PDB file of C-alpha atoms in Angstrom:
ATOM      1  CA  UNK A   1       0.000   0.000   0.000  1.00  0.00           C
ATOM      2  CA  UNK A   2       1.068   3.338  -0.637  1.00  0.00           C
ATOM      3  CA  UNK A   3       0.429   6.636   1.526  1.00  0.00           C
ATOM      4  CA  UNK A   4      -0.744  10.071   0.232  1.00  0.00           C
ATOM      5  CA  UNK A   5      -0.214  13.282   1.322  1.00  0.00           C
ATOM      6  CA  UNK A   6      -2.923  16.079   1.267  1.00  0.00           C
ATOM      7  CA  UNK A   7      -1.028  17.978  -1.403  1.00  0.00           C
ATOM      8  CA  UNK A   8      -1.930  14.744  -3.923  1.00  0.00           C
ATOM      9  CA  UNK A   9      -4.770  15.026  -3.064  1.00  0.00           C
ATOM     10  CA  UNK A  10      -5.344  18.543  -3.084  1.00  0.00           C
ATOM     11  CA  UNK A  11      -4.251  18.404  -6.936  1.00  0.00           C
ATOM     12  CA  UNK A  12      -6.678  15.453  -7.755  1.00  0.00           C
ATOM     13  CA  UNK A  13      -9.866  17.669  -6.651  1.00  0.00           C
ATOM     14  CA  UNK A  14      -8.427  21.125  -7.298  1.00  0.00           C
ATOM     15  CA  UNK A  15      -8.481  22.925 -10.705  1.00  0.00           C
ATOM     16  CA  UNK A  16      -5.720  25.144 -11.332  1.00  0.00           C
ATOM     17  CA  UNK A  17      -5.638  27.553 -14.523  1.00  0.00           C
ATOM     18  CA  UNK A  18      -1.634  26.996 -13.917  1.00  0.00           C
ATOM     19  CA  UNK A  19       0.484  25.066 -16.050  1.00  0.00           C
ATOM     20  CA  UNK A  20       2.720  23.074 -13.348  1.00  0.00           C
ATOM     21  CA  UNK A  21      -0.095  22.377 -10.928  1.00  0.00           C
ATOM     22  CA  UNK A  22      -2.161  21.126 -13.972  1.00  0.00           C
ATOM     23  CA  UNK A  23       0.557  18.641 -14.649  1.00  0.00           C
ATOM     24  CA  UNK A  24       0.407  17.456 -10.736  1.00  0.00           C
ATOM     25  CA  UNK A  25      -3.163  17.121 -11.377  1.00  0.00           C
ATOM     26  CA  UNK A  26      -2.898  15.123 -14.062  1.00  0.00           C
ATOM     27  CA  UNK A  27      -0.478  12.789 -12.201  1.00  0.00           C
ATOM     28  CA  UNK A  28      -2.632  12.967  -9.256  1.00  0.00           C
ATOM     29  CA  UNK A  29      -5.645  11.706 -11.711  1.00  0.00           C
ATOM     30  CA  UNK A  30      -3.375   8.980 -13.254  1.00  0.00           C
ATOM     31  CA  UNK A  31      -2.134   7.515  -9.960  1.00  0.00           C
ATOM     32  CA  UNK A  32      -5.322   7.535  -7.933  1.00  0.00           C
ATOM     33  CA  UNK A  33      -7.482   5.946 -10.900  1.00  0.00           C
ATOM     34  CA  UNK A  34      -4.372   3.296 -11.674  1.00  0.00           C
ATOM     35  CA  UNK A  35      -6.375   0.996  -9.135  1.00  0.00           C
ATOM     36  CA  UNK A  36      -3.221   0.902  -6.754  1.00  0.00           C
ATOM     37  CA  UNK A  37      -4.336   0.508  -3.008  1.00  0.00           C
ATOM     38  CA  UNK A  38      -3.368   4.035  -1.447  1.00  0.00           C
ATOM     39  CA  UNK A  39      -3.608   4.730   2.390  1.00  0.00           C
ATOM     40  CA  UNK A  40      -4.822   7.937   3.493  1.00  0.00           C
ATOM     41  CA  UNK A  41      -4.120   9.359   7.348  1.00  0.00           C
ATOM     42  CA  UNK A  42      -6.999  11.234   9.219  1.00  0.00           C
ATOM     43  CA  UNK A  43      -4.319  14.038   9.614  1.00  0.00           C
ATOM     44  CA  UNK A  44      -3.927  14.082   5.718  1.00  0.00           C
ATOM     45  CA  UNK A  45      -7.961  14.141   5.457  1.00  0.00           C
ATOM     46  CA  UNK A  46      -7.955  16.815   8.585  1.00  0.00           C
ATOM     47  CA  UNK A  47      -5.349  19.050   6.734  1.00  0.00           C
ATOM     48  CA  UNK A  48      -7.143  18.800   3.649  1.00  0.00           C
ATOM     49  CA  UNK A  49     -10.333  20.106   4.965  1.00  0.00           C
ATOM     50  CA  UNK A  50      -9.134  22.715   5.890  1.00  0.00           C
ATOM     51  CA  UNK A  51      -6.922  23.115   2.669  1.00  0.00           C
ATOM     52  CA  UNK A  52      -9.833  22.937   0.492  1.00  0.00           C
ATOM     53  CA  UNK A  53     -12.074  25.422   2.890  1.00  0.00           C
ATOM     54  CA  UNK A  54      -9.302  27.813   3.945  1.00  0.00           C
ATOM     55  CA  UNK A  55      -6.607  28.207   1.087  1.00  0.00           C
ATOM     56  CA  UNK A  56      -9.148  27.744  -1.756  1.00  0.00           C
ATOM     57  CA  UNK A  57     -11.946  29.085  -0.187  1.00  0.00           C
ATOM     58  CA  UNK A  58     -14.188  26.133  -1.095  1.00  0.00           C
ATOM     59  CA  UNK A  59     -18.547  25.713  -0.180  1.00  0.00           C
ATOM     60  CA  UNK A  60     -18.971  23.554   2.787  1.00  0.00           C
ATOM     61  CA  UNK A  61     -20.775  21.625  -0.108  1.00  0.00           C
ATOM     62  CA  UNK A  62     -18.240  21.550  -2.176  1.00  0.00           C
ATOM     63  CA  UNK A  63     -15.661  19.948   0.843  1.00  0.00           C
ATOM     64  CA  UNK A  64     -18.323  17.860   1.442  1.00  0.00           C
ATOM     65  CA  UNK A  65     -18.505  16.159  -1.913  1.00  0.00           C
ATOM     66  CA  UNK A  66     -14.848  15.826  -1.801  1.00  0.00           C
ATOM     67  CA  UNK A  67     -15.266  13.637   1.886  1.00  0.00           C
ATOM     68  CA  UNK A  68     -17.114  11.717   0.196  1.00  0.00           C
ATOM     69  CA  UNK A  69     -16.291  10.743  -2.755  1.00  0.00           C
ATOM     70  CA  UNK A  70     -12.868   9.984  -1.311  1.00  0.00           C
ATOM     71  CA  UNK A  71     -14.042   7.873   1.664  1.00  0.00           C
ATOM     72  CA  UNK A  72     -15.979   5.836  -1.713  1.00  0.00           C
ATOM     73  CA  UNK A  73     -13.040   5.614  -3.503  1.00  0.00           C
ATOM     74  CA  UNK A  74     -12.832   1.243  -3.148  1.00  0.00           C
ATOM     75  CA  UNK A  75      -8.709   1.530  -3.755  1.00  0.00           C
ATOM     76  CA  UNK A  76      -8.355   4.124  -1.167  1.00  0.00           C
ATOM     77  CA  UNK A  77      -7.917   3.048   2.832  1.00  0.00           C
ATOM     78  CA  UNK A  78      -8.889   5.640   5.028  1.00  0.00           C
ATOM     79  CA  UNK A  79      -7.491   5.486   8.881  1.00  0.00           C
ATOM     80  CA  UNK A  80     -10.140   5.639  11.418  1.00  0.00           C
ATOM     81  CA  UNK A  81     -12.714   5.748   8.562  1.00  0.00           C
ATOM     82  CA  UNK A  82     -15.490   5.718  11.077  1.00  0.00           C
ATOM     83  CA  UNK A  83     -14.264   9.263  12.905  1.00  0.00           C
ATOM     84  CA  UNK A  84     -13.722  10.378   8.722  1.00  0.00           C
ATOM     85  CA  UNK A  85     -17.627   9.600   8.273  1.00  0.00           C
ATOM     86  CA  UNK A  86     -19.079  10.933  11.742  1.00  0.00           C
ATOM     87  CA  UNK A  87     -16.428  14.125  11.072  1.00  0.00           C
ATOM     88  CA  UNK A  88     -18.056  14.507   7.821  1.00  0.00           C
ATOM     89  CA  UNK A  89     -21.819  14.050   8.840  1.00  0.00           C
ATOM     90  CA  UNK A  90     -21.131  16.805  11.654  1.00  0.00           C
ATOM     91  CA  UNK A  91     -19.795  19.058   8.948  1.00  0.00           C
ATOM     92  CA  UNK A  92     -23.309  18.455   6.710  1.00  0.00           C
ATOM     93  CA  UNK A  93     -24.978  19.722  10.232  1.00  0.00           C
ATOM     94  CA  UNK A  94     -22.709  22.728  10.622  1.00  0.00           C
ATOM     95  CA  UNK A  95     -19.887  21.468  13.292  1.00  0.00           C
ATOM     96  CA  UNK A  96     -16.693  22.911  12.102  1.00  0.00           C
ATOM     97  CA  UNK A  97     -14.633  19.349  10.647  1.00  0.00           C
ATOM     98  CA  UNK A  98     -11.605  19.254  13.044  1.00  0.00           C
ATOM     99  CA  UNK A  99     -14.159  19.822  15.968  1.00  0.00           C
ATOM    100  CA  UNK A 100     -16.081  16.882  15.654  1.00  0.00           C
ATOM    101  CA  UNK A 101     -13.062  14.641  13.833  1.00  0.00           C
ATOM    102  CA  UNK A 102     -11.249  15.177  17.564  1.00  0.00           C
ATOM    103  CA  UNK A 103     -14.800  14.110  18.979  1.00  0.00           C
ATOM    104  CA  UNK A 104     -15.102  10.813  17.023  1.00  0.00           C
ATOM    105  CA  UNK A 105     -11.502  10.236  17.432  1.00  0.00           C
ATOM    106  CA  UNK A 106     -12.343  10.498  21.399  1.00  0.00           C
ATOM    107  CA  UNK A 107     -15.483   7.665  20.972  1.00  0.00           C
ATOM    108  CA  UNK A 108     -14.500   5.053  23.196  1.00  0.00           C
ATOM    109  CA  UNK A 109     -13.541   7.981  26.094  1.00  0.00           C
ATOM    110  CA  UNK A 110     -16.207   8.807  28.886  1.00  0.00           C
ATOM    111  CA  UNK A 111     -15.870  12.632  27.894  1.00  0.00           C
ATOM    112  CA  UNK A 112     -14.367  15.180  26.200  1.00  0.00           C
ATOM    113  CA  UNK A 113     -12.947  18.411  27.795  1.00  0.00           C
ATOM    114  CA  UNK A 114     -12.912  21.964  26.084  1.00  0.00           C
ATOM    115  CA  UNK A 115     -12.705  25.695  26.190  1.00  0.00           C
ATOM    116  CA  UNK A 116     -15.397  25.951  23.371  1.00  0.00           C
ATOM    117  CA  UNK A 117     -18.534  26.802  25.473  1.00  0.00           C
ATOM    118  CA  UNK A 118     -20.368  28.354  22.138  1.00  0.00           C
ATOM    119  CA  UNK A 119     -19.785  26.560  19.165  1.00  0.00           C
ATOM    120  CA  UNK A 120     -18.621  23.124  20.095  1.00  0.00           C
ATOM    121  CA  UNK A 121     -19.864  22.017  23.798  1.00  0.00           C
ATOM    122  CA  UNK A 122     -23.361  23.637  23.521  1.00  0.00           C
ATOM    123  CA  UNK A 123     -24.218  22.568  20.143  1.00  0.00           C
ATOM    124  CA  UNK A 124     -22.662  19.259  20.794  1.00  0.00           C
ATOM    125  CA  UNK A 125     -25.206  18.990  24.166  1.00  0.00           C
ATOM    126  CA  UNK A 126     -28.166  19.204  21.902  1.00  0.00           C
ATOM    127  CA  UNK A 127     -27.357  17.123  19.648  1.00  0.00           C
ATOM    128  CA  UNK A 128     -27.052  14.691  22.741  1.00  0.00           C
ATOM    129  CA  UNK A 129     -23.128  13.611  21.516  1.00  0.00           C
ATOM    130  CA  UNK A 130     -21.722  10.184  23.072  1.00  0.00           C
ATOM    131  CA  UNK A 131     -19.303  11.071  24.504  1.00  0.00           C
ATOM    132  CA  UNK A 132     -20.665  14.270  26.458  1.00  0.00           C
ATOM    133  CA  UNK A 133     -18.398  17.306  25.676  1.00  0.00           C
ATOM    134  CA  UNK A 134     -17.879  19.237  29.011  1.00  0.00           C
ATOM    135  CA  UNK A 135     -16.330  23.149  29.352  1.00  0.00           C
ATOM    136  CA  UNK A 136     -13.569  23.184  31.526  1.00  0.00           C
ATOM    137  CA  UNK A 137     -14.172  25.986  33.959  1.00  0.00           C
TER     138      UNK A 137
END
């Protein structure tokens, strides 16, 4: 099996009106679609998250449809695929993507501790989260 970075990545969903990345892309394309078995890290699919939605500026749609289509992808292992597809579900519902990855990644704990009162540990409370993310005060 072979391991890919986010930047391969990045150039197999990305277009680029420039000449060199275009050629990446293209070798992005030709490796990903050879059928090889590739391994991607949840830190690769963290990093390019936030690639997609902070560099290029990408639709929480559009990051979305690149989640999953690569968690489809049958030649293409993804580690801790089950935090990658709860990660991605709480994006769809509006949790920001690291957020909730670090929350699936923390599944088999009895809690989670955080600073984030507003925007994590509240809306994680109503959605009734397993486990229950508490504010440290």
């Amino acid at each position: 099996m072979i391991g890919l970075d986010t930047n391969v990545l990045a150039r197999y969903y990305v277009a680029s009106p420039d000449e060199g990345t275009q050629q990446q892309s293209a070798l992005a394309r030709e490796l990903i679609e050879s059928g090889k078995r590739f391994f991607v890290c949840k830190s690769v699919v963290l990093e390019l998250e936030w690639v997609l939605r902070g560099y290029y500026k990408s639709p929480v749609a559009d990051v979305l449809t690149v989640l999953r289509h690569l968690l489809s992808m049958p030649n293409i292992e993804i580690e801790d695929s089950i935090a990658i597809v709860a990660a991605t579900d709480a994006l769809a519902d509006g949790f920001d993507f690291a957020d909730a990855l670090h929350h699936a990644s923390c599944r088999l704990c009895r809690q989670m501790l955080t600073f984030d009162d507003k925007k994590f540990a509240r809306r994680a409370a109503l959605k009734g989260w397993k486990p229950s993310v508490l504010v440290v005060r």
